[in-house]
Amino acid sequence: MASSASSTLSSPPYVVEEYPGVLQLLSDGTVLRSPDHIAPPIPVPDGVSVDWKDLLFDTTHGLHLRLYMPRVAKNKLPVLVYFHGGGFCIGSRTWPNFHASCLRLASDLHAIVASVDYRLAPEHRLPAALEDAAAALLWIRDQSKSDAWLSEHADLSRVFVIGESAGGNITHHMAVLFGQTGLAPVRLCGFILLMPGFVAEERTKSELNCHDGAFLSLEKLDRYCRLSLPPGATRDHPSCNPFGPESPSLEAAEMGPILVVVAERDVLKDPGVAYATRLKEMGKKVELVEFKGEEHSFFAIKPWSEPVGEMIREIKLFMDGCESESV
């Protein structure tokens, strides 16, 4: 028996969860990431006249954000704070698809864009990403007078939070945490959730009907949940289900105007629609736009496409409406 126990104790760690080609979670908690996994290059069309720079916003965790600014910036510009997707497990401001997405936002909306990195799971499980997002917004507020781009060109009364997939989930939590006035003197005019990453224990129709070959399959979605949620947590955890049994009530939350974008062929379509519907029933100002024929993360997959151009036009209408209400 002693020999058997000794052999067990000395056995090497084994894989308990794997995202093939991306990462492995071992039984001792070690996470092995593939250094070669990154989104493929995305060419930038001619005529995109946007500068960018990287800034450190969290010295404790070594987190950066990438700031984008149109080269022609005569007047004060609105600001979009962008959170990328990736199931809380992958992604970075440096990935070509997220970089291209932010270039397009800055160029088409003539806005300053801040693309924020956050700690990734499973090394840092939720709510770490939400904490980092809040820290980034506070940093932008505190640096608004010392960074030249922000102090000279940013209109801090026209700041919007935007995110896709996991980033859309983060955007929701920032709306609950700060509302429009909780970051004063910065005013958060509105919150834009693109195909937000909400799940629940009960399967939805869009999950059960997820088509073969989907960019985000049900298998991938469940894997992201296992890797990103706290150990032992279910899909009803407050980090990923805004209406779960342990989630705080949103009835009294002053969240500000919200735009929810869903894609017809997205496994996460139904949770996004339900989110918008329930907030409307609570009297919140919410707009819902569905893109026919599109699937999850179509912004990040094809940032220079015409459907994305249409989506950005919807975002512009939303922003203009928010700004006119704040005048």
Short mmCIF file of C-alpha atoms in Angstrom, two decimals:
data_model
loop_
_atom_site.label_atom_id
_atom_site.label_comp_id
_atom_site.label_asym_id
_atom_site.label_seq_id
_atom_site.Cartn_x
_atom_site.Cartn_y
_atom_site.Cartn_z
CA MET A 1 0.00 0.00 0.00
CA ALA A 2 2.80 2.40 0.92
CA SER A 3 4.50 1.76 -2.39
CA SER A 4 1.24 2.37 -4.27
CA ALA A 5 0.63 5.65 -2.41
CA SER A 6 4.18 6.78 -3.08
CA SER A 7 3.74 5.99 -6.76
CA THR A 8 0.48 7.98 -6.86
CA LEU A 9 2.03 10.99 -5.17
CA SER A 10 4.95 11.03 -7.59
CA SER A 11 2.86 10.59 -10.75
CA PRO A 12 3.11 13.52 -13.15
CA PRO A 13 0.21 15.98 -13.54
CA TYR A 14 -2.32 15.13 -16.24
CA VAL A 15 -4.59 17.15 -18.51
CA VAL A 16 -8.00 17.87 -16.95
CA GLU A 17 -9.23 20.34 -19.58
CA GLU A 18 -7.94 21.13 -23.04
CA TYR A 19 -8.62 23.63 -25.77
CA PRO A 20 -6.85 21.81 -28.62
CA GLY A 21 -4.02 23.84 -30.08
CA VAL A 22 -4.61 26.66 -27.61
CA LEU A 23 -4.15 25.65 -23.97
CA GLN A 24 -4.11 22.78 -21.50
CA LEU A 25 -5.15 22.87 -17.84
CA LEU A 26 -3.24 20.29 -15.79
CA SER A 27 -4.31 18.53 -12.61
CA ASP A 28 -1.87 20.57 -10.50
CA GLY A 29 -3.33 23.85 -11.77
CA THR A 30 -0.59 24.52 -14.32
CA VAL A 31 -1.75 26.12 -17.55
CA LEU A 32 0.19 25.44 -20.74
CA ARG A 33 -0.51 27.87 -23.57
CA SER A 34 0.57 27.47 -27.18
CA PRO A 35 2.88 30.37 -28.10
CA ASP A 36 1.77 30.04 -31.72
CA HIS A 37 -1.95 30.57 -31.16
CA ILE A 38 -3.01 33.97 -32.44
CA ALA A 39 -5.65 35.24 -34.82
CA PRO A 40 -4.52 35.37 -38.49
CA PRO A 41 -3.37 38.66 -40.04
CA ILE A 42 -6.07 40.97 -41.39
CA PRO A 43 -5.04 43.48 -44.08
CA VAL A 44 -5.96 47.10 -43.40
CA PRO A 45 -7.63 48.86 -46.35
CA ASP A 46 -6.13 52.00 -47.84
CA GLY A 47 -7.46 55.24 -46.47
CA VAL A 48 -7.56 54.24 -42.80
CA SER A 49 -5.87 57.21 -41.18
CA VAL A 50 -5.60 56.27 -37.50
CA ASP A 51 -2.65 56.42 -35.12
CA TRP A 52 -2.29 54.13 -32.11
CA LYS A 53 -0.09 53.62 -29.08
CA ASP A 54 0.14 51.16 -26.17
CA LEU A 55 -0.08 52.30 -22.56
CA LEU A 56 0.37 50.45 -19.26
CA PHE A 57 -2.69 50.91 -17.06
CA ASP A 58 -2.15 48.26 -14.36
CA THR A 59 1.38 47.93 -13.00
CA THR A 60 0.41 45.16 -10.57
CA HIS A 61 -0.74 42.78 -13.29
CA GLY A 62 1.20 44.24 -16.22
CA LEU A 63 -1.95 45.09 -18.20
CA HIS A 64 -1.97 47.42 -21.20
CA LEU A 65 -4.50 49.17 -23.34
CA ARG A 66 -4.12 50.34 -26.92
CA LEU A 67 -5.27 53.88 -27.66
CA TYR A 68 -6.42 54.79 -31.20
CA MET A 69 -6.96 58.28 -32.55
CA PRO A 70 -7.90 59.57 -36.03
CA ARG A 71 -5.04 61.57 -37.50
CA VAL A 72 -7.37 64.45 -38.32
CA ALA A 73 -8.82 65.44 -34.96
CA LYS A 74 -9.77 69.11 -35.07
CA ASN A 75 -12.55 68.95 -32.50
CA LYS A 76 -13.06 67.02 -29.29
CA LEU A 77 -13.87 63.40 -30.08
CA PRO A 78 -16.11 60.81 -28.40
CA VAL A 79 -14.33 57.95 -26.68
CA LEU A 80 -15.11 54.23 -26.98
CA VAL A 81 -13.65 51.85 -24.41
CA TYR A 82 -13.52 48.44 -26.12
CA PHE A 83 -13.31 44.99 -24.52
CA HIS A 84 -12.40 42.09 -26.82
CA GLY A 85 -13.96 38.64 -26.90
CA GLY A 86 -12.45 35.19 -26.45
CA GLY A 87 -14.51 33.42 -23.81
CA PHE A 88 -12.47 35.17 -21.08
CA CYS A 89 -9.70 32.69 -21.98
CA ILE A 90 -7.98 33.99 -25.11
CA GLY A 91 -7.40 37.25 -26.94
CA SER A 92 -5.42 40.46 -26.64
CA ARG A 93 -5.46 44.03 -27.88
CA THR A 94 -2.52 42.98 -30.09
CA TRP A 95 -4.40 40.29 -32.01
CA PRO A 96 -4.85 41.38 -35.65
CA ASN A 97 -8.64 40.89 -35.66
CA PHE A 98 -9.22 43.00 -32.56
CA HIS A 99 -6.70 45.57 -33.77
CA ALA A 100 -8.54 45.84 -37.10
CA SER A 101 -11.89 46.11 -35.31
CA CYS A 102 -10.66 49.08 -33.31
CA LEU A 103 -9.09 50.73 -36.34
CA ARG A 104 -12.48 50.56 -38.03
CA LEU A 105 -14.32 51.93 -34.99
CA ALA A 106 -11.90 54.85 -34.72
CA SER A 107 -11.98 55.56 -38.45
CA ASP A 108 -15.70 55.16 -39.17
CA LEU A 109 -16.96 56.78 -35.98
CA HIS A 110 -14.22 59.42 -35.87
CA ALA A 111 -13.58 58.57 -32.24
CA ILE A 112 -10.81 57.80 -29.81
CA VAL A 113 -10.84 54.09 -28.99
CA ALA A 114 -9.21 52.41 -26.00
CA SER A 115 -8.78 48.63 -26.48
CA VAL A 116 -8.30 47.05 -23.07
CA ASP A 117 -6.47 43.87 -22.10
CA TYR A 118 -7.62 41.93 -19.05
CA ARG A 119 -6.39 38.88 -17.17
CA LEU A 120 -7.39 35.62 -18.80
CA ALA A 121 -8.76 32.38 -17.42
CA PRO A 122 -8.09 29.72 -16.35
CA GLU A 123 -5.02 31.33 -14.75
CA HIS A 124 -7.29 34.14 -13.55
CA ARG A 125 -10.90 33.08 -13.35
CA LEU A 126 -13.87 35.38 -13.20
CA PRO A 127 -14.41 37.95 -11.81
CA ALA A 128 -10.76 38.91 -12.52
CA ALA A 129 -11.62 40.23 -16.01
CA LEU A 130 -14.40 42.39 -14.57
CA GLU A 131 -12.06 43.83 -11.95
CA ASP A 132 -9.51 44.69 -14.65
CA ALA A 133 -12.16 46.35 -16.81
CA ALA A 134 -13.20 48.58 -13.93
CA ALA A 135 -9.55 49.41 -13.26
CA ALA A 136 -9.10 50.43 -16.91
CA LEU A 137 -12.08 52.81 -16.79
CA LEU A 138 -10.77 54.36 -13.59
CA TRP A 139 -7.33 54.73 -15.19
CA ILE A 140 -8.81 56.52 -18.20
CA ARG A 141 -10.61 58.88 -15.86
CA ASP A 142 -7.45 59.56 -13.86
CA GLN A 143 -5.20 59.93 -16.93
CA SER A 144 -7.58 62.17 -18.84
CA LYS A 145 -5.55 65.27 -17.95
CA SER A 146 -2.03 63.84 -18.24
CA ASP A 147 -2.16 61.86 -21.51
CA ALA A 148 -1.89 64.27 -24.46
CA TRP A 149 -4.36 62.42 -26.68
CA LEU A 150 -7.00 62.30 -23.97
CA SER A 151 -6.45 65.80 -22.58
CA GLU A 152 -6.35 67.53 -25.97
CA HIS A 153 -8.81 65.51 -28.04
CA ALA A 154 -11.16 63.45 -25.82
CA ASP A 155 -14.63 64.68 -24.98
CA LEU A 156 -15.14 63.08 -21.58
CA SER A 157 -18.84 63.88 -21.65
CA ARG A 158 -19.18 61.45 -24.59
CA VAL A 159 -17.64 58.18 -23.44
CA PHE A 160 -19.13 54.82 -24.47
CA VAL A 161 -18.30 51.29 -23.37
CA ILE A 162 -18.38 48.61 -26.07
CA GLY A 163 -17.51 44.93 -26.13
CA GLU A 164 -18.02 41.80 -28.20
CA SER A 165 -18.85 38.34 -26.83
CA ALA A 166 -17.03 38.10 -23.47
CA GLY A 167 -16.40 41.82 -23.92
CA GLY A 168 -20.14 42.38 -24.23
CA ASN A 169 -20.59 40.59 -20.92
CA ILE A 170 -17.95 42.88 -19.40
CA THR A 171 -19.76 45.91 -20.84
CA HIS A 172 -22.94 44.87 -19.02
CA HIS A 173 -21.09 44.66 -15.72
CA MET A 174 -19.56 48.10 -16.25
CA ALA A 175 -23.05 49.48 -16.91
CA VAL A 176 -24.24 48.06 -13.60
CA LEU A 177 -21.14 49.19 -11.71
CA PHE A 178 -20.82 52.75 -13.02
CA GLY A 179 -24.05 53.69 -14.78
CA GLN A 180 -23.72 57.04 -16.50
CA THR A 181 -22.40 59.12 -13.59
CA GLY A 182 -20.35 56.74 -11.45
CA LEU A 183 -17.10 57.69 -13.19
CA ALA A 184 -17.42 61.48 -12.79
CA PRO A 185 -16.22 63.75 -14.25
CA VAL A 186 -16.30 61.22 -17.09
CA ARG A 187 -19.83 60.64 -18.36
CA LEU A 188 -20.59 57.18 -19.70
CA CYS A 189 -23.23 58.05 -22.29
CA GLY A 190 -24.12 54.50 -23.32
CA PHE A 191 -23.17 50.84 -23.40
CA ILE A 192 -22.89 48.72 -26.55
CA LEU A 193 -23.10 44.93 -26.20
CA LEU A 194 -22.14 43.03 -29.35
CA MET A 195 -23.29 39.39 -29.22
CA PRO A 196 -22.81 39.40 -25.42
CA GLY A 197 -21.52 36.29 -23.68
CA PHE A 198 -24.42 35.42 -21.38
CA VAL A 199 -25.29 31.84 -20.45
CA ALA A 200 -27.51 30.01 -17.95
CA GLU A 201 -27.95 26.48 -16.68
CA GLU A 202 -31.11 26.06 -18.74
CA ARG A 203 -30.34 25.57 -22.42
CA THR A 204 -31.85 28.03 -24.88
CA LYS A 205 -33.28 27.28 -28.30
CA SER A 206 -30.31 28.94 -30.04
CA GLU A 207 -27.95 26.70 -28.08
CA LEU A 208 -29.87 23.52 -28.82
CA ASN A 209 -30.14 24.46 -32.50
CA CYS A 210 -26.51 25.51 -32.91
CA HIS A 211 -25.56 24.64 -36.49
CA ASP A 212 -22.68 22.40 -37.49
CA GLY A 213 -19.49 24.31 -38.20
CA ALA A 214 -20.50 27.34 -36.12
CA PHE A 215 -17.65 29.70 -35.23
CA LEU A 216 -18.75 29.34 -31.60
CA SER A 217 -20.11 25.83 -31.11
CA LEU A 218 -21.95 24.60 -28.04
CA GLU A 219 -18.92 22.47 -27.20
CA LYS A 220 -16.63 25.52 -27.27
CA LEU A 221 -19.10 27.57 -25.25
CA ASP A 222 -19.27 24.94 -22.52
CA ARG A 223 -15.48 24.64 -22.50
CA TYR A 224 -15.08 28.38 -22.04
CA CYS A 225 -17.50 28.22 -19.11
CA ARG A 226 -15.58 25.41 -17.42
CA LEU A 227 -12.30 27.25 -17.87
CA SER A 228 -13.42 30.75 -16.88
CA LEU A 229 -15.92 30.33 -14.04
CA PRO A 230 -14.79 29.84 -10.43
CA PRO A 231 -14.26 26.18 -9.50
CA GLY A 232 -17.57 24.52 -8.73
CA ALA A 233 -19.65 27.37 -10.17
CA THR A 234 -22.54 26.69 -12.54
CA ARG A 235 -23.56 28.60 -15.66
CA ASP A 236 -25.95 30.57 -13.43
CA HIS A 237 -23.00 32.30 -11.75
CA PRO A 238 -23.58 36.09 -11.56
CA SER A 239 -20.55 36.70 -13.77
CA CYS A 240 -22.26 35.11 -16.78
CA ASN A 241 -26.00 35.05 -16.03
CA PRO A 242 -27.39 38.54 -15.26
CA PHE A 243 -30.67 36.98 -14.12
CA GLY A 244 -29.38 33.96 -12.23
CA PRO A 245 -30.68 32.98 -8.78
CA GLU A 246 -27.69 34.60 -7.05
CA SER A 247 -27.37 37.60 -9.39
CA PRO A 248 -28.24 41.01 -7.93
CA SER A 249 -31.55 42.46 -9.09
CA LEU A 250 -31.23 44.95 -11.93
CA GLU A 251 -34.55 46.66 -11.20
CA ALA A 252 -32.98 49.61 -9.38
CA ALA A 253 -29.72 49.70 -11.36
CA GLU A 254 -29.19 53.00 -13.20
CA MET A 255 -27.44 51.51 -16.20
CA GLY A 256 -27.79 54.19 -18.86
CA PRO A 257 -28.84 53.56 -22.49
CA ILE A 258 -27.89 50.15 -23.90
CA LEU A 259 -27.56 48.85 -27.44
CA VAL A 260 -27.64 45.05 -27.83
CA VAL A 261 -26.54 43.53 -31.13
CA VAL A 262 -27.33 39.87 -31.83
CA ALA A 263 -26.62 37.62 -34.81
CA GLU A 264 -29.27 35.35 -36.28
CA ARG A 265 -27.09 32.21 -36.41
CA ASP A 266 -25.33 32.75 -33.08
CA VAL A 267 -25.46 30.13 -30.34
CA LEU A 268 -25.79 33.08 -27.93
CA LYS A 269 -28.59 34.87 -29.79
CA ASP A 270 -31.42 33.92 -27.41
CA PRO A 271 -29.66 35.03 -24.19
CA GLY A 272 -28.92 38.39 -25.85
CA VAL A 273 -32.54 38.84 -26.91
CA ALA A 274 -33.80 37.80 -23.46
CA TYR A 275 -31.41 40.27 -21.82
CA ALA A 276 -32.71 43.17 -23.88
CA THR A 277 -36.33 42.12 -23.42
CA ARG A 278 -36.11 41.82 -19.65
CA LEU A 279 -34.33 45.15 -19.27
CA LYS A 280 -37.02 46.82 -21.38
CA GLU A 281 -39.66 45.30 -19.11
CA MET A 282 -37.85 46.94 -16.19
CA GLY A 283 -38.14 50.31 -17.91
CA LYS A 284 -34.51 50.53 -19.02
CA LYS A 285 -33.61 52.32 -22.24
CA VAL A 286 -32.54 49.43 -24.48
CA GLU A 287 -32.28 49.01 -28.24
CA LEU A 288 -32.02 45.57 -29.86
CA VAL A 289 -30.68 45.01 -33.38
CA GLU A 290 -30.46 41.60 -35.07
CA PHE A 291 -28.22 40.87 -38.05
CA LYS A 292 -29.72 38.26 -40.33
CA GLY A 293 -27.48 35.50 -41.64
CA GLU A 294 -24.57 36.40 -39.34
CA GLU A 295 -22.98 34.31 -36.61
CA HIS A 296 -21.14 34.89 -33.40
CA SER A 297 -18.34 37.49 -33.37
CA PHE A 298 -18.82 38.51 -37.00
CA PHE A 299 -17.25 41.86 -36.09
CA ALA A 300 -13.96 40.22 -35.05
CA ILE A 301 -14.10 37.62 -37.84
CA LYS A 302 -14.55 40.08 -40.71
CA PRO A 303 -14.06 43.63 -39.41
CA TRP A 304 -13.92 45.27 -42.86
CA SER A 305 -17.07 43.63 -44.22
CA GLU A 306 -20.28 45.37 -45.26
CA PRO A 307 -22.35 43.77 -42.44
CA VAL A 308 -19.89 45.32 -40.00
CA GLY A 309 -20.27 48.63 -41.81
CA GLU A 310 -24.03 48.38 -41.28
CA MET A 311 -23.47 47.53 -37.62
CA ILE A 312 -21.24 50.56 -37.16
CA ARG A 313 -23.94 52.74 -38.70
CA GLU A 314 -26.34 51.39 -36.08
CA ILE A 315 -23.77 52.18 -33.39
CA LYS A 316 -23.45 55.73 -34.75
CA LEU A 317 -27.22 56.24 -34.59
CA PHE A 318 -27.21 54.96 -31.01
CA MET A 319 -24.34 57.25 -30.04
CA ASP A 320 -25.98 60.26 -31.63
CA GLY A 321 -29.18 59.54 -29.76
CA CYS A 322 -27.36 59.23 -26.45
CA GLU A 323 -25.47 62.46 -27.02
CA SER A 324 -28.61 64.43 -27.94
CA GLU A 325 -30.29 63.28 -24.72
CA SER A 326 -27.34 64.44 -22.62
CA VAL A 327 -27.34 67.97 -24.08
#
